[in-house]
PDB file of C-alpha atoms in Angstrom:
ATOM      1  CA  MET C   1      65.703-185.548  12.735  1.00  0.00           C
ATOM      2  CA  ARG C   2      67.085-183.314  15.443  1.00  0.00           C
ATOM      3  CA  HIS C   3      66.419-183.674  19.154  1.00  0.00           C
ATOM      4  CA  ASP C   4      67.351-181.574  22.127  1.00  0.00           C
ATOM      5  CA  THR C   5      69.174-183.015  25.119  1.00  0.00           C
ATOM      6  CA  LYS C   6      65.888-184.108  26.698  1.00  0.00           C
ATOM      7  CA  GLY C   7      65.033-186.152  23.633  1.00  0.00           C
ATOM      8  CA  ARG C   8      62.141-183.964  22.477  1.00  0.00           C
ATOM      9  CA  SER C   9      61.866-183.349  18.765  1.00  0.00           C
ATOM     10  CA  LYS C  10      62.678-179.850  17.520  1.00  0.00           C
ATOM     11  CA  THR C  11      60.281-180.310  14.614  1.00  0.00           C
ATOM     12  CA  ASP C  12      56.543-180.890  14.497  1.00  0.00           C
ATOM     13  CA  TYR C  13      57.180-184.599  13.973  1.00  0.00           C
ATOM     14  CA  CYS C  14      56.035-187.592  15.956  1.00  0.00           C
ATOM     15  CA  HIS C  15      58.256-190.681  16.123  1.00  0.00           C
ATOM     16  CA  SER C  16      56.402-193.942  15.790  1.00  0.00           C
ATOM     17  CA  LEU C  17      57.408-196.962  13.756  1.00  0.00           C
ATOM     18  CA  PHE C  18      54.909-199.327  12.253  1.00  0.00           C
ATOM     19  CA  PHE C  19      54.274-201.700   9.377  1.00  0.00           C
ATOM     20  CA  GLY C  20      50.806-201.994   7.883  1.00  0.00           C
ATOM     21  CA  LYS C  21      48.093-200.280   9.911  1.00  0.00           C
ATOM     22  CA  ALA C  22      49.324-197.559  12.221  1.00  0.00           C
ATOM     23  CA  PRO C  23      48.933-198.339  15.913  1.00  0.00           C
ATOM     24  CA  SER C  24      46.024-196.582  17.556  1.00  0.00           C
ATOM     25  CA  PHE C  25      47.639-196.178  20.973  1.00  0.00           C
ATOM     26  CA  HIS C  26      49.185-192.999  22.343  1.00  0.00           C
ATOM     27  CA  VAL C  27      52.725-193.472  23.621  1.00  0.00           C
ATOM     28  CA  LYS C  28      52.638-191.981  27.114  1.00  0.00           C
ATOM     29  CA  ASN C  29      55.653-189.888  28.166  1.00  0.00           C
ATOM     30  CA  PHE C  30      57.490-190.438  24.866  1.00  0.00           C
ATOM     31  CA  TYR C  31      56.734-186.875  23.707  1.00  0.00           C
ATOM     32  CA  ALA C  32      55.356-188.349  20.515  1.00  0.00           C
ATOM     33  CA  THR C  33      54.525-185.641  17.958  1.00  0.00           C
ATOM     34  CA  THR C  34      56.404-187.721  12.920  1.00  0.00           C
ATOM     35  CA  SER C  35      55.105-191.064  12.169  1.00  0.00           C
ATOM     36  CA  LEU C  36      57.681-193.161  10.390  1.00  0.00           C
ATOM     37  CA  LEU C  37      56.528-195.676   7.849  1.00  0.00           C
ATOM     38  CA  LEU C  38      58.642-198.800   7.670  1.00  0.00           C
ATOM     39  CA  ILE C  39      58.990-199.990   4.082  1.00  0.00           C
ATOM     40  CA  PHE C  40      60.599-203.329   3.334  1.00  0.00           C
ATOM     41  CA  PHE C  41      62.691-204.092   0.255  1.00  0.00           C
ATOM     42  CA  ILE C  42      61.624-207.712   0.045  1.00  0.00           C
ATOM     43  CA  GLY C  43      63.134-209.651  -2.817  1.00  0.00           C
ATOM     44  CA  SER C  44      65.194-206.709  -4.012  1.00  0.00           C
ATOM     45  CA  ALA C  45      67.569-207.214  -6.877  1.00  0.00           C
ATOM     46  CA  GLY C  46      71.243-207.826  -6.357  1.00  0.00           C
ATOM     47  CA  VAL C  47      73.726-210.610  -5.991  1.00  0.00           C
ATOM     48  CA  GLN C  48      73.765-212.200  -2.536  1.00  0.00           C
ATOM     49  CA  ASN C  49      76.829-213.598  -0.850  1.00  0.00           C
ATOM     50  CA  ALA C  50      76.645-217.389  -0.782  1.00  0.00           C
ATOM     51  CA  ALA C  51      77.032-217.386   3.006  1.00  0.00           C
ATOM     52  CA  GLU C  52      74.330-214.762   3.428  1.00  0.00           C
ATOM     53  CA  PRO C  53      70.652-215.641   3.858  1.00  0.00           C
ATOM     54  CA  PRO C  54      68.104-214.163   1.454  1.00  0.00           C
ATOM     55  CA  PRO C  55      67.016-210.612   2.346  1.00  0.00           C
ATOM     56  CA  ASN C  56      63.606-211.826   3.549  1.00  0.00           C
ATOM     57  CA  GLU C  57      65.287-213.612   6.471  1.00  0.00           C
ATOM     58  CA  ARG C  58      66.420-210.226   7.770  1.00  0.00           C
ATOM     59  CA  VAL C  59      63.040-208.711   6.999  1.00  0.00           C
ATOM     60  CA  GLN C  60      61.272-211.348   9.080  1.00  0.00           C
ATOM     61  CA  ALA C  61      62.609-209.659  12.216  1.00  0.00           C
ATOM     62  CA  LEU C  62      61.041-206.385  11.042  1.00  0.00           C
ATOM     63  CA  THR C  63      57.617-207.696  10.105  1.00  0.00           C
ATOM     64  CA  ASN C  64      54.634-206.584  12.220  1.00  0.00           C
ATOM     65  CA  THR C  65      56.721-203.926  13.907  1.00  0.00           C
ATOM     66  CA  ARG C  66      54.859-201.842  16.461  1.00  0.00           C
ATOM     67  CA  ALA C  67      57.405-199.451  17.861  1.00  0.00           C
ATOM     68  CA  THR C  68      58.368-196.117  19.234  1.00  0.00           C
ATOM     69  CA  TYR C  69      61.525-194.129  18.577  1.00  0.00           C
ATOM     70  CA  CYS C  70      64.018-192.218  20.700  1.00  0.00           C
ATOM     71  CA  SER C  71      63.014-190.108  23.763  1.00  0.00           C
ATOM     72  CA  ALA C  72      64.051-192.723  26.310  1.00  0.00           C
ATOM     73  CA  PRO C  73      63.137-191.771  29.897  1.00  0.00           C
ATOM     74  CA  ARG C  74      66.192-190.692  31.871  1.00  0.00           C
ATOM     75  CA  LYS C  75      67.314-190.832  35.466  1.00  0.00           C
ATOM     76  CA  PRO C  76      68.631-187.660  37.178  1.00  0.00           C
ATOM     77  CA  ASP C  77      72.187-188.678  36.236  1.00  0.00           C
ATOM     78  CA  GLY C  78      71.278-188.813  32.541  1.00  0.00           C
ATOM     79  CA  ARG C  79      71.354-192.587  32.236  1.00  0.00           C
ATOM     80  CA  VAL C  80      68.412-194.375  30.624  1.00  0.00           C
ATOM     81  CA  ASP C  81      65.754-195.536  33.062  1.00  0.00           C
ATOM     82  CA  THR C  82      65.557-199.042  31.616  1.00  0.00           C
ATOM     83  CA  GLU C  83      62.756-200.284  33.841  1.00  0.00           C
ATOM     84  CA  ARG C  84      60.549-197.305  33.065  1.00  0.00           C
ATOM     85  CA  LEU C  85      61.356-197.551  29.365  1.00  0.00           C
ATOM     86  CA  VAL C  86      60.342-201.203  29.163  1.00  0.00           C
ATOM     87  CA  SER C  87      57.239-200.553  31.257  1.00  0.00           C
ATOM     88  CA  GLU C  88      56.137-197.773  28.909  1.00  0.00           C
ATOM     89  CA  LEU C  89      56.774-199.910  25.853  1.00  0.00           C
ATOM     90  CA  ILE C  90      54.606-202.669  27.307  1.00  0.00           C
ATOM     91  CA  GLU C  91      51.906-200.167  28.223  1.00  0.00           C
ATOM     92  CA  ALA C  92      51.952-198.790  24.680  1.00  0.00           C
ATOM     93  CA  GLY C  93      51.646-202.248  23.142  1.00  0.00           C
ATOM     94  CA  ALA C  94      54.988-201.870  21.366  1.00  0.00           C
ATOM     95  CA  ASN C  95      57.019-204.922  20.385  1.00  0.00           C
ATOM     96  CA  THR C  96      60.029-202.939  19.121  1.00  0.00           C
ATOM     97  CA  TYR C  97      62.012-199.900  20.237  1.00  0.00           C
ATOM     98  CA  SER C  98      64.513-197.896  18.203  1.00  0.00           C
ATOM     99  CA  PHE C  99      67.088-196.445  20.588  1.00  0.00           C
ATOM    100  CA  CYS C 100      68.875-193.267  19.540  1.00  0.00           C
ATOM    101  CA  ILE C 101      72.574-193.151  20.310  1.00  0.00           C
ATOM    102  CA  HIS C 102      73.504-189.487  20.242  1.00  0.00           C
ATOM    103  CA  ASN C 103      72.966-186.925  22.999  1.00  0.00           C
ATOM    104  CA  TYR C 104      74.600-188.804  25.877  1.00  0.00           C
ATOM    105  CA  ALA C 105      78.101-190.270  25.928  1.00  0.00           C
ATOM    106  CA  THR C 106      76.684-193.202  27.902  1.00  0.00           C
ATOM    107  CA  ASP C 107      74.084-194.208  25.286  1.00  0.00           C
ATOM    108  CA  TRP C 108      76.149-197.103  23.915  1.00  0.00           C
ATOM    109  CA  ASP C 109      76.591-198.441  27.446  1.00  0.00           C
ATOM    110  CA  ASP C 110      72.872-197.998  28.100  1.00  0.00           C
ATOM    111  CA  LEU C 111      72.022-199.971  24.966  1.00  0.00           C
ATOM    112  CA  HIS C 112      73.851-202.928  26.535  1.00  0.00           C
ATOM    113  CA  LEU C 113      71.560-202.604  29.574  1.00  0.00           C
ATOM    114  CA  ILE C 114      68.351-202.117  27.596  1.00  0.00           C
ATOM    115  CA  LEU C 115      68.810-205.207  25.438  1.00  0.00           C
ATOM    116  CA  PRO C 116      68.651-207.997  28.054  1.00  0.00           C
ATOM    117  CA  ARG C 117      65.754-206.354  29.923  1.00  0.00           C
ATOM    118  CA  ALA C 118      63.819-205.838  26.697  1.00  0.00           C
ATOM    119  CA  ARG C 119      64.521-209.414  25.622  1.00  0.00           C
ATOM    120  CA  GLN C 120      62.967-210.709  28.840  1.00  0.00           C
ATOM    121  CA  CYS C 121      59.749-208.965  27.776  1.00  0.00           C
ATOM    122  CA  GLY C 122      59.863-210.048  24.137  1.00  0.00           C
ATOM    123  CA  ILE C 123      60.769-206.587  22.830  1.00  0.00           C
ATOM    124  CA  ARG C 124      63.011-206.188  19.798  1.00  0.00           C
ATOM    125  CA  ILE C 125      65.566-203.374  19.671  1.00  0.00           C
ATOM    126  CA  TRP C 126      67.053-201.290  16.884  1.00  0.00           C
ATOM    127  CA  GLY C 127      70.144-199.131  17.315  1.00  0.00           C
ATOM    128  CA  SER C 128      69.993-195.721  15.621  1.00  0.00           C
ATOM    129  CA  ILE C 129      72.973-193.431  15.067  1.00  0.00           C
ATOM    130  CA  VAL C 130      73.327-190.003  13.471  1.00  0.00           C
ATOM    131  CA  PRO C 131      74.937-188.687  10.273  1.00  0.00           C
ATOM    132  CA  PRO C 132      77.597-185.970   9.965  1.00  0.00           C
ATOM    133  CA  SER C 133      74.818-183.375   9.662  1.00  0.00           C
ATOM    134  CA  GLU C 134      73.783-184.130  13.270  1.00  0.00           C
ATOM    135  CA  SER C 135      77.338-184.110  14.615  1.00  0.00           C
ATOM    136  CA  PRO C 136      79.976-181.434  15.400  1.00  0.00           C
ATOM    137  CA  PRO C 137      80.546-178.772  14.324  1.00  0.00           C
ATOM    138  CA  ARG C 138      76.874-178.377  13.410  1.00  0.00           C
ATOM    139  CA  LEU C 139      75.618-179.921  16.659  1.00  0.00           C
ATOM    140  CA  LYS C 140      77.342-180.404  19.992  1.00  0.00           C
ATOM    141  CA  ALA C 141      77.438-184.178  20.333  1.00  0.00           C
ATOM    142  CA  TYR C 142      78.682-187.161  18.368  1.00  0.00           C
ATOM    143  CA  ALA C 143      77.198-190.614  18.562  1.00  0.00           C
ATOM    144  CA  GLU C 144      79.687-192.161  20.955  1.00  0.00           C
ATOM    145  CA  PRO C 145      81.970-194.025  21.055  1.00  0.00           C
ATOM    146  CA  PHE C 146      82.571-194.624  17.337  1.00  0.00           C
ATOM    147  CA  ARG C 147      81.438-191.202  16.110  1.00  0.00           C
ATOM    148  CA  LEU C 148      81.546-190.968  12.306  1.00  0.00           C
ATOM    149  CA  ASP C 149      83.193-194.333  11.748  1.00  0.00           C
ATOM    150  CA  TYR C 150      80.136-196.021  10.257  1.00  0.00           C
ATOM    151  CA  LYS C 151      81.984-199.165   9.264  1.00  0.00           C
ATOM    152  CA  ARG C 152      82.997-199.601  12.898  1.00  0.00           C
ATOM    153  CA  TRP C 153      79.412-199.020  14.003  1.00  0.00           C
ATOM    154  CA  ALA C 154      78.244-201.692  11.559  1.00  0.00           C
ATOM    155  CA  VAL C 155      80.736-204.210  12.926  1.00  0.00           C
ATOM    156  CA  GLU C 156      80.010-203.418  16.574  1.00  0.00           C
ATOM    157  CA  PHE C 157      76.240-203.632  16.105  1.00  0.00           C
ATOM    158  CA  ALA C 158      76.733-207.003  14.412  1.00  0.00           C
ATOM    159  CA  ARG C 159      78.938-208.297  17.232  1.00  0.00           C
ATOM    160  CA  LEU C 160      76.477-207.110  19.855  1.00  0.00           C
ATOM    161  CA  SER C 161      73.555-208.695  17.991  1.00  0.00           C
ATOM    162  CA  LEU C 162      75.201-212.109  18.265  1.00  0.00           C
ATOM    163  CA  ARG C 163      75.185-211.800  22.049  1.00  0.00           C
ATOM    164  CA  GLU C 164      71.855-209.993  22.324  1.00  0.00           C
ATOM    165  CA  THR C 165      69.608-211.647  19.754  1.00  0.00           C
ATOM    166  CA  ASN C 166      66.779-209.129  20.125  1.00  0.00           C
ATOM    167  CA  LEU C 167      69.017-206.501  18.521  1.00  0.00           C
ATOM    168  CA  VAL C 168      67.499-207.122  15.090  1.00  0.00           C
ATOM    169  CA  ALA C 169      68.323-203.951  13.145  1.00  0.00           C
ATOM    170  CA  TRP C 170      70.286-200.750  13.049  1.00  0.00           C
ATOM    171  CA  SER C 171      69.668-197.423  11.372  1.00  0.00           C
ATOM    172  CA  ILE C 172      71.289-194.144  10.394  1.00  0.00           C
ATOM    173  CA  ASP C 173      69.133-191.055  10.827  1.00  0.00           C
ATOM    174  CA  ASP C 174      68.742-188.677   7.872  1.00  0.00           C
ATOM    175  CA  PHE C 175      70.640-191.129   5.688  1.00  0.00           C
ATOM    176  CA  THR C 176      69.577-189.492   2.432  1.00  0.00           C
ATOM    177  CA  HIS C 177      70.886-186.091   3.545  1.00  0.00           C
ATOM    178  CA  LYS C 178      74.450-187.384   3.228  1.00  0.00           C
ATOM    179  CA  LEU C 179      74.594-189.659   0.200  1.00  0.00           C
ATOM    180  CA  LYS C 180      77.953-188.132  -0.705  1.00  0.00           C
ATOM    181  CA  THR C 181      79.205-189.815   2.482  1.00  0.00           C
ATOM    182  CA  TYR C 182      77.090-192.946   2.147  1.00  0.00           C
ATOM    183  CA  THR C 183      77.966-193.856  -1.414  1.00  0.00           C
ATOM    184  CA  PRO C 184      76.780-197.260  -2.654  1.00  0.00           C
ATOM    185  CA  GLU C 185      80.366-198.499  -2.456  1.00  0.00           C
ATOM    186  CA  TYR C 186      80.783-197.276   1.122  1.00  0.00           C
ATOM    187  CA  VAL C 187      77.447-198.748   2.216  1.00  0.00           C
ATOM    188  CA  LYS C 188      78.251-202.082   0.576  1.00  0.00           C
ATOM    189  CA  ASP C 189      81.622-202.282   2.351  1.00  0.00           C
ATOM    190  CA  MET C 190      79.974-201.297   5.621  1.00  0.00           C
ATOM    191  CA  LEU C 191      77.226-203.909   5.328  1.00  0.00           C
ATOM    192  CA  ASP C 192      79.539-206.626   4.036  1.00  0.00           C
ATOM    193  CA  ALA C 193      81.592-206.227   7.201  1.00  0.00           C
ATOM    194  CA  ALA C 194      78.487-206.448   9.401  1.00  0.00           C
ATOM    195  CA  ARG C 195      76.913-209.359   7.539  1.00  0.00           C
ATOM    196  CA  GLU C 196      80.101-211.356   7.668  1.00  0.00           C
ATOM    197  CA  ILE C 197      79.610-211.338  11.440  1.00  0.00           C
ATOM    198  CA  ASN C 198      75.814-211.616  11.567  1.00  0.00           C
ATOM    199  CA  PRO C 199      74.031-211.904   8.222  1.00  0.00           C
ATOM    200  CA  ARG C 200      70.636-211.682   9.956  1.00  0.00           C
ATOM    201  CA  LEU C 201      71.080-208.134  11.272  1.00  0.00           C
ATOM    202  CA  ALA C 202      68.947-205.751   9.199  1.00  0.00           C
ATOM    203  CA  PHE C 203      69.905-202.252   8.071  1.00  0.00           C
ATOM    204  CA  VAL C 204      66.985-199.802   7.846  1.00  0.00           C
ATOM    205  CA  PRO C 205      68.114-196.173   7.371  1.00  0.00           C
ATOM    206  CA  CYS C 206      65.892-193.104   7.609  1.00  0.00           C
ATOM    207  CA  CYS C 207      65.155-191.764   4.112  1.00  0.00           C
ATOM    208  CA  TYR C 208      63.128-188.786   2.920  1.00  0.00           C
ATOM    209  CA  PHE C 209      60.723-188.548   0.000  1.00  0.00           C
ATOM    210  CA  PRO C 210      62.643-186.051  -2.217  1.00  0.00           C
ATOM    211  CA  ALA C 211      65.694-188.308  -2.241  1.00  0.00           C
ATOM    212  CA  ILE C 212      63.871-191.536  -3.054  1.00  0.00           C
ATOM    213  CA  THR C 213      64.299-191.371  -6.805  1.00  0.00           C
ATOM    214  CA  LYS C 214      64.779-193.987  -9.489  1.00  0.00           C
ATOM    215  CA  ARG C 215      68.508-193.409  -9.198  1.00  0.00           C
ATOM    216  CA  PHE C 216      68.354-193.983  -5.433  1.00  0.00           C
ATOM    217  CA  ALA C 217      66.417-197.206  -5.954  1.00  0.00           C
ATOM    218  CA  THR C 218      68.910-198.393  -8.558  1.00  0.00           C
ATOM    219  CA  ASN C 219      71.916-197.617  -6.361  1.00  0.00           C
ATOM    220  CA  TYR C 220      70.646-198.655  -2.936  1.00  0.00           C
ATOM    221  CA  CYS C 221      67.686-201.034  -3.199  1.00  0.00           C
ATOM    222  CA  SER C 222      69.846-204.153  -3.279  1.00  0.00           C
ATOM    223  CA  LEU C 223      71.723-202.981  -0.174  1.00  0.00           C
ATOM    224  CA  LEU C 224      68.938-202.002   2.214  1.00  0.00           C
ATOM    225  CA  ASP C 225      66.522-204.232   4.071  1.00  0.00           C
ATOM    226  CA  GLY C 226      63.986-201.439   4.342  1.00  0.00           C
ATOM    227  CA  ILE C 227      63.670-197.732   5.004  1.00  0.00           C
ATOM    228  CA  LEU C 228      62.172-195.549   7.677  1.00  0.00           C
ATOM    229  CA  PHE C 229      60.036-193.119   5.707  1.00  0.00           C
ATOM    230  CA  PRO C 230      59.118-189.960   7.665  1.00  0.00           C
ATOM    231  CA  TYR C 231      56.053-187.991   6.674  1.00  0.00           C
ATOM    232  CA  ARG C 232      54.097-185.067   8.087  1.00  0.00           C
ATOM    233  CA  HIS C 233      50.524-185.515   9.219  1.00  0.00           C
TER     234      HIS C 233
END
């Protein structure tokens, strides 16, 4: 899903994450316009590493998610206004926020500031990065600082989640648009590296209906802890 430099969606989508019944509140100042359905792969097939907890231990941190996505309020210098962000999340009744790392080179640094403040208020955080289709040369900005090195992102999210325990998940936007990049073998290597560091960090990529086929389920179901499922309404 593409966003301009102010965080507003360029599609007629609204970004809101939920599990079960959709939240009835309106997210003030988040420019909400796609709802994203969070689907869990609980008890999915596949061999688990002996040192790794069952998938439902990762899913526990995703259950009863009431969240908003992207469009963080910004200060004049472009940095995230953490206090305003947390205040708006509390006002909206959200218990989770998925932070997009993309349009600003300082987003990774801002994530480090958001996490402790959000934790003080009992708010869980997801980190969301972008695929090659939302990176140069097609778009102007990479997700900094690790760009298209998704294995490095996996490792760094896992390391950060050990220090900041409310970082409970990470995601790749438009994951199913680039399955030639995210092959099952690549995703397994990527997640093995992350789970060796923190086996409780969930991976919940954004996936679209046309790509969720029997073949996709066969190849990826045992790897993912859930999906963000966008739909128009």
